[in-house]
Short mmCIF file of C-alpha atoms in Angstrom, two decimals:
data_model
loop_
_atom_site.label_atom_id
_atom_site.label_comp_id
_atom_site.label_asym_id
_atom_site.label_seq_id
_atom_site.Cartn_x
_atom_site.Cartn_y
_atom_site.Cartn_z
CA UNK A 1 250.65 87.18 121.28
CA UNK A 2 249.19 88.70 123.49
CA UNK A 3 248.09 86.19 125.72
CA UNK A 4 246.44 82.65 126.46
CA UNK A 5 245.25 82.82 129.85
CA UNK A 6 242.06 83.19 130.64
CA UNK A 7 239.73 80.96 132.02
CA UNK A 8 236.91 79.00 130.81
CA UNK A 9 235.37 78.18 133.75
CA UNK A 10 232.66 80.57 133.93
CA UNK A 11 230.92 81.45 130.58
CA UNK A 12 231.03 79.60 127.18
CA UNK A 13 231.11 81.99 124.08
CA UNK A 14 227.60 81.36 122.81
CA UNK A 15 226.05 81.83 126.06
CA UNK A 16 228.09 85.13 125.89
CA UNK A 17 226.65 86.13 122.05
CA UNK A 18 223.49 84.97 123.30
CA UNK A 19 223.11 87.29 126.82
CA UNK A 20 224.30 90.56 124.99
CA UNK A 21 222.03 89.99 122.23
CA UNK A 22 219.02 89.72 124.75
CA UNK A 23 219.59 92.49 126.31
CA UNK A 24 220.39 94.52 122.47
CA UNK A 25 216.71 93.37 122.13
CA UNK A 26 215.21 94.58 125.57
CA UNK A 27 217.17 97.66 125.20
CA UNK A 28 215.68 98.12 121.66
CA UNK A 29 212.23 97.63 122.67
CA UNK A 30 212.17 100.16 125.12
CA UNK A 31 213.43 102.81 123.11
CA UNK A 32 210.49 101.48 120.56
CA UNK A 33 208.15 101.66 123.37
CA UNK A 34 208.73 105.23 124.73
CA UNK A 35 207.87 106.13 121.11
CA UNK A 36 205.25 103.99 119.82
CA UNK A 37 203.47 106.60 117.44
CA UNK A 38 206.69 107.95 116.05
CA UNK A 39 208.56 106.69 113.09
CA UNK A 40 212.30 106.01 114.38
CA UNK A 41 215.01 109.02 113.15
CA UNK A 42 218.30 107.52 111.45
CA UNK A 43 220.59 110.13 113.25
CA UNK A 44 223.82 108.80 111.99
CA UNK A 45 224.98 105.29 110.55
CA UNK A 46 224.34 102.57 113.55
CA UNK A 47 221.37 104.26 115.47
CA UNK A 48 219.92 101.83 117.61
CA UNK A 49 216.85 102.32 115.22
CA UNK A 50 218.66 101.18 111.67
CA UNK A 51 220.82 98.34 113.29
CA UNK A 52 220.60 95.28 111.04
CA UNK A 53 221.58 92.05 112.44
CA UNK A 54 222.67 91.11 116.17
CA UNK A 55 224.80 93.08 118.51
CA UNK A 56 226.93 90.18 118.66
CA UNK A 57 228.06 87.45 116.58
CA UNK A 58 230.93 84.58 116.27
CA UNK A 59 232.70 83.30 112.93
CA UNK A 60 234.04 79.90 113.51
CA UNK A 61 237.89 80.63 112.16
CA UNK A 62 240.72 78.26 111.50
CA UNK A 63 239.78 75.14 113.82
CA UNK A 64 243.19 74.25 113.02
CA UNK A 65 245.46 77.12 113.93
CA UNK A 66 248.06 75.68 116.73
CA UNK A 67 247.10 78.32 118.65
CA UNK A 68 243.51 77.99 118.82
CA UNK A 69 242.59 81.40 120.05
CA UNK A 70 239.48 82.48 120.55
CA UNK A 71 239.15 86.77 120.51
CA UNK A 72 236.52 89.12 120.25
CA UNK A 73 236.02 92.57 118.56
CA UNK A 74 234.25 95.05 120.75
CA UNK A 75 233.90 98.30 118.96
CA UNK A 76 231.41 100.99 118.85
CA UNK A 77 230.95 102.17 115.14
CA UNK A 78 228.64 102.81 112.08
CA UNK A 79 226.55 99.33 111.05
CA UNK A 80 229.19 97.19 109.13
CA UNK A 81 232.24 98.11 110.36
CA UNK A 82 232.35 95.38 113.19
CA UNK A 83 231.66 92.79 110.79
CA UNK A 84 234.19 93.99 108.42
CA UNK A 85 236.99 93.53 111.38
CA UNK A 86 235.66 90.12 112.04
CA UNK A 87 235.64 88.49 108.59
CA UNK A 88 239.14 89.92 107.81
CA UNK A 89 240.21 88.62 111.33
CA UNK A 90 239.13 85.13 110.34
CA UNK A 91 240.80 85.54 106.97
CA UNK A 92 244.33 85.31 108.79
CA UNK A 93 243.37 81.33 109.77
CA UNK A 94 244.94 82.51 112.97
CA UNK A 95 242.03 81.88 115.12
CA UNK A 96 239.45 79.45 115.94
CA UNK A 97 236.40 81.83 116.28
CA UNK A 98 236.34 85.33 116.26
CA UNK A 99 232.89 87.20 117.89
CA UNK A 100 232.07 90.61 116.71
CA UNK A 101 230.51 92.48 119.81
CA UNK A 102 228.68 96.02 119.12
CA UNK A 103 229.02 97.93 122.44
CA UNK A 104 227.46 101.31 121.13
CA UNK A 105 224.16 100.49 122.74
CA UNK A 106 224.82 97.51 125.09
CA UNK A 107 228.24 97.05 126.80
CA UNK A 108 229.36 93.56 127.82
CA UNK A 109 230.10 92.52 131.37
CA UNK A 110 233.39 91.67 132.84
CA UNK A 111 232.27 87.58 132.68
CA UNK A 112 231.43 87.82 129.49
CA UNK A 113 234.35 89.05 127.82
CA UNK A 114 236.47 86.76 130.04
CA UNK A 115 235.44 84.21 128.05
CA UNK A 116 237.87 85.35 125.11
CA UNK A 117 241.65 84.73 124.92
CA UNK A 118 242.30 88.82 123.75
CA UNK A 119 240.44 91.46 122.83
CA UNK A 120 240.64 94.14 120.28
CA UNK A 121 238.70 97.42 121.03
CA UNK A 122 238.10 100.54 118.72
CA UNK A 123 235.48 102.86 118.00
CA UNK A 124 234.50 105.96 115.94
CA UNK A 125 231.65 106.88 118.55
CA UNK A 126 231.86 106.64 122.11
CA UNK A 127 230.86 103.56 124.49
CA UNK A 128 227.56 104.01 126.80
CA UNK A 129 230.13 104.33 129.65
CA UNK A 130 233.38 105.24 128.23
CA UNK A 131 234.75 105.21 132.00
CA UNK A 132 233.14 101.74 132.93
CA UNK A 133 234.80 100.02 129.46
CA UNK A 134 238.44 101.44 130.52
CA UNK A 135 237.67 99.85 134.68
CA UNK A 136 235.98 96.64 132.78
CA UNK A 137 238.77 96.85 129.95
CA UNK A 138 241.65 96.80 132.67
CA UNK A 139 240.17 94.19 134.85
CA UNK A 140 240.45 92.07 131.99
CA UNK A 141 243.42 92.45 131.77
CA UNK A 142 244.40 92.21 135.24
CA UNK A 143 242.67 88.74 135.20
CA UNK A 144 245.15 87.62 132.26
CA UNK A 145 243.61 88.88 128.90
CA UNK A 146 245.26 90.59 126.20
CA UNK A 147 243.96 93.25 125.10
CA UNK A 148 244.87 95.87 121.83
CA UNK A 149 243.85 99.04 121.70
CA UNK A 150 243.22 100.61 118.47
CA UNK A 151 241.77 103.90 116.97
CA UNK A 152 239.93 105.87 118.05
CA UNK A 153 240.28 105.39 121.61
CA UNK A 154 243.83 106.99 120.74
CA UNK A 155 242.26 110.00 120.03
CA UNK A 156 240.93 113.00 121.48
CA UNK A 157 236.84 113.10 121.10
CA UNK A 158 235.78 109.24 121.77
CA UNK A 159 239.33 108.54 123.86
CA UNK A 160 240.14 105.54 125.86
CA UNK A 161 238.94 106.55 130.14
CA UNK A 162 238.70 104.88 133.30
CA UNK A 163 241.74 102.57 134.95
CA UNK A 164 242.78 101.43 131.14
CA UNK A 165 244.08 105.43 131.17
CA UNK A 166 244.72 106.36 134.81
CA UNK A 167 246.43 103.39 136.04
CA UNK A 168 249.13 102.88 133.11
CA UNK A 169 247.63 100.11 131.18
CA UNK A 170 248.85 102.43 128.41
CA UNK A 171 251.33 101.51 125.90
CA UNK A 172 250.11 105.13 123.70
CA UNK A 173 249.39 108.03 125.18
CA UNK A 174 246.31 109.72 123.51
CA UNK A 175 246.94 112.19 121.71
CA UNK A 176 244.77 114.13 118.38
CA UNK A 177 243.74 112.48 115.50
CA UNK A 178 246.13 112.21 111.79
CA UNK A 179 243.77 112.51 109.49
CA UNK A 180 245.09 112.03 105.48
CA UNK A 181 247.68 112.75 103.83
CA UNK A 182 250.35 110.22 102.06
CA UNK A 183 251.61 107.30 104.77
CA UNK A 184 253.09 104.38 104.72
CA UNK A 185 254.99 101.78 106.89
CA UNK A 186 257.85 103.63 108.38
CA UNK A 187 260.59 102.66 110.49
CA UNK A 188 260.77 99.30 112.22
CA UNK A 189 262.22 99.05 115.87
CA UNK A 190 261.55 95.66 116.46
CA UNK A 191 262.17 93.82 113.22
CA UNK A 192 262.15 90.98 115.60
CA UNK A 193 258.68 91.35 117.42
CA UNK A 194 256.14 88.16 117.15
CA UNK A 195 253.09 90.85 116.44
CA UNK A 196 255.38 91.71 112.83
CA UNK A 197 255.23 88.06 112.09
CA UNK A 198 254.37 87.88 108.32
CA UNK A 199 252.98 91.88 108.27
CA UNK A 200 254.86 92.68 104.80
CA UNK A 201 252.99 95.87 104.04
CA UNK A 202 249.12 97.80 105.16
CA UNK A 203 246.68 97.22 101.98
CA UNK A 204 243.89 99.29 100.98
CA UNK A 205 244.90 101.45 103.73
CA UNK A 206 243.60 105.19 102.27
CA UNK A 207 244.11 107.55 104.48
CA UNK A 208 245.79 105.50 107.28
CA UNK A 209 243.89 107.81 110.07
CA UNK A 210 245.87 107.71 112.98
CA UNK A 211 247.18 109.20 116.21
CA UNK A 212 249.57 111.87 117.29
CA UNK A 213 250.21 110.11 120.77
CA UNK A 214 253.26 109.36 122.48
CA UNK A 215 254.67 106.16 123.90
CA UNK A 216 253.64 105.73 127.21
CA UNK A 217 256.13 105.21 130.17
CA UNK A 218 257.35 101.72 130.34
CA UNK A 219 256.23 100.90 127.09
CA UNK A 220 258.80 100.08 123.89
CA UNK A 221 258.05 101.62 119.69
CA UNK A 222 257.76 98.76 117.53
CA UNK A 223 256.76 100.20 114.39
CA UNK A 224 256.26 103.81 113.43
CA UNK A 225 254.39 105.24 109.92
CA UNK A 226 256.01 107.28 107.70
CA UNK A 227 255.34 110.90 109.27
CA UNK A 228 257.02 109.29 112.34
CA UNK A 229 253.27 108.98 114.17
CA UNK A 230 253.16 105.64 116.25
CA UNK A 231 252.02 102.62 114.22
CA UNK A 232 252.23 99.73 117.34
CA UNK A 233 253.85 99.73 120.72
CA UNK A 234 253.46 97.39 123.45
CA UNK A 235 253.67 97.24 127.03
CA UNK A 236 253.36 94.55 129.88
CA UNK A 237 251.30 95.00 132.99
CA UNK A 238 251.75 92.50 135.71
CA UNK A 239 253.45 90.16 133.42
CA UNK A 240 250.31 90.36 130.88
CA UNK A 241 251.28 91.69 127.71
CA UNK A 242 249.42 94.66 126.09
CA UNK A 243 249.38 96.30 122.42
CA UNK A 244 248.36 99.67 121.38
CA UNK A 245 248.01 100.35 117.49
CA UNK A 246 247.73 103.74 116.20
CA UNK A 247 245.56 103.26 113.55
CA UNK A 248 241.62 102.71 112.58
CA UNK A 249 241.11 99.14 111.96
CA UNK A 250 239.58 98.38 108.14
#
């Protein structure tokens, strides 16, 4: 949960790590090129200019998980984080491959990411067209996909747009970001929800950064933290279930 359904009958997954990372390279040399006398300027962790490694990757998981799901991770985020979402992904042995994609420079297409049975998408900076990856986000998951939205697309400066916000695709409304303080799992709703299925407590969790938003019309509270700010809800559009999660994934 969420959902199985998408097809595999355009794209496989390596010919999808392989495209994005082609065009990370073109997109990398002509930055390079309009500049060819001047050393590169780090602005902030993952500029184009201090990336190390590809813009996508895949980590063959559990090959023998019964439910053989194959997700990505499409954030856009300092150099690291990505990664550090993927390898504790694969750590569940819930999933046959999991593929890291790094949209802060180069966002995926709508066949590519059809390739992948869900999605998870955060960020801490915004997309290259936050707009077009809520329309492209949506038609995924108008096509079957299931999708969870985490921090901080939830929050107010890098926040979810397009269809994935205007259309009700929405299980949290956006709302500011919780930053600090003392949290911890607070009340259940839905002791009996598949996505709580052997979640016993948040480790390593720090400062637990999440959002002040609402649940959305339609959509049902399954877990809340501490200072009553929404943990997870989840909503279904068409039939195609969707999960929201008020927190920063690490």
């Amino acid at each position: 949960w969420p959902g199985e359904s998408q097809s595999r009958d355009a794209l496989s997954i390596s010919q999808v790590v392989s495209q994005i990372n082609n065009r990370a390279m073109a997109a990398g040399a002509n930055l390079f090129m309009k500049r060819p006398m001047e050393r590169p300027e780090v602005e902030s962790p993952g500029t184009m200019s201090e990336r190390r490694g590809p813009a996508a990757r895949t980590v063959q998981g559990n090959n023998r998980s019964t439910r053989s799901l194959d997700v990505a991770v499409i954030y856009s985020d300092i150099t690291g984080r990505g990664d550090e979402v993927v390898n504790l992904l694969v750590a569940t042995e819930q999933f046959n491959t999991v593929t890291g994609i790094d949209a802060q420079y180069t966002m995926p297409t709508l066949e590519e990411i059809s390739a992948f049975d869900a999605i998870l998408a955060f960020n801490d900076y915004d997309f290259p067209d936050p707009a077009g990856m809520g329309n492209m986000l949506a038609d995924y998951v108008d096509a079957g996909g299931g999708l969870v939205v985490a921090q901080f697309m939830l929050g107010p400066y890098t926040t979810v747009q397009g269809r994935l916000l205007d259309d009700g695709y929405m299980a949290i409304t956006p709302g500011e970001n919780v930053w600090g303080g003392t949290t911890t799992v607070g009340a259940i709703s839905d002791a009996d929800h598949p996505i709580l299925n052997g979640v016993e407590d948040l480790a390593d969790c720090g400062g637990c950064t999440r959002t002040s938003g609402t649940l959305a019309d339609g959509a049902t509270l399954v877990a809340s933290w501490s200072d009553d700010n929404i943990m997870v809800a989840v909503t279904e559009v068409n039939g195609v279930n969707r999960v929201d999660l008020g927190m920063y994934p690490h």
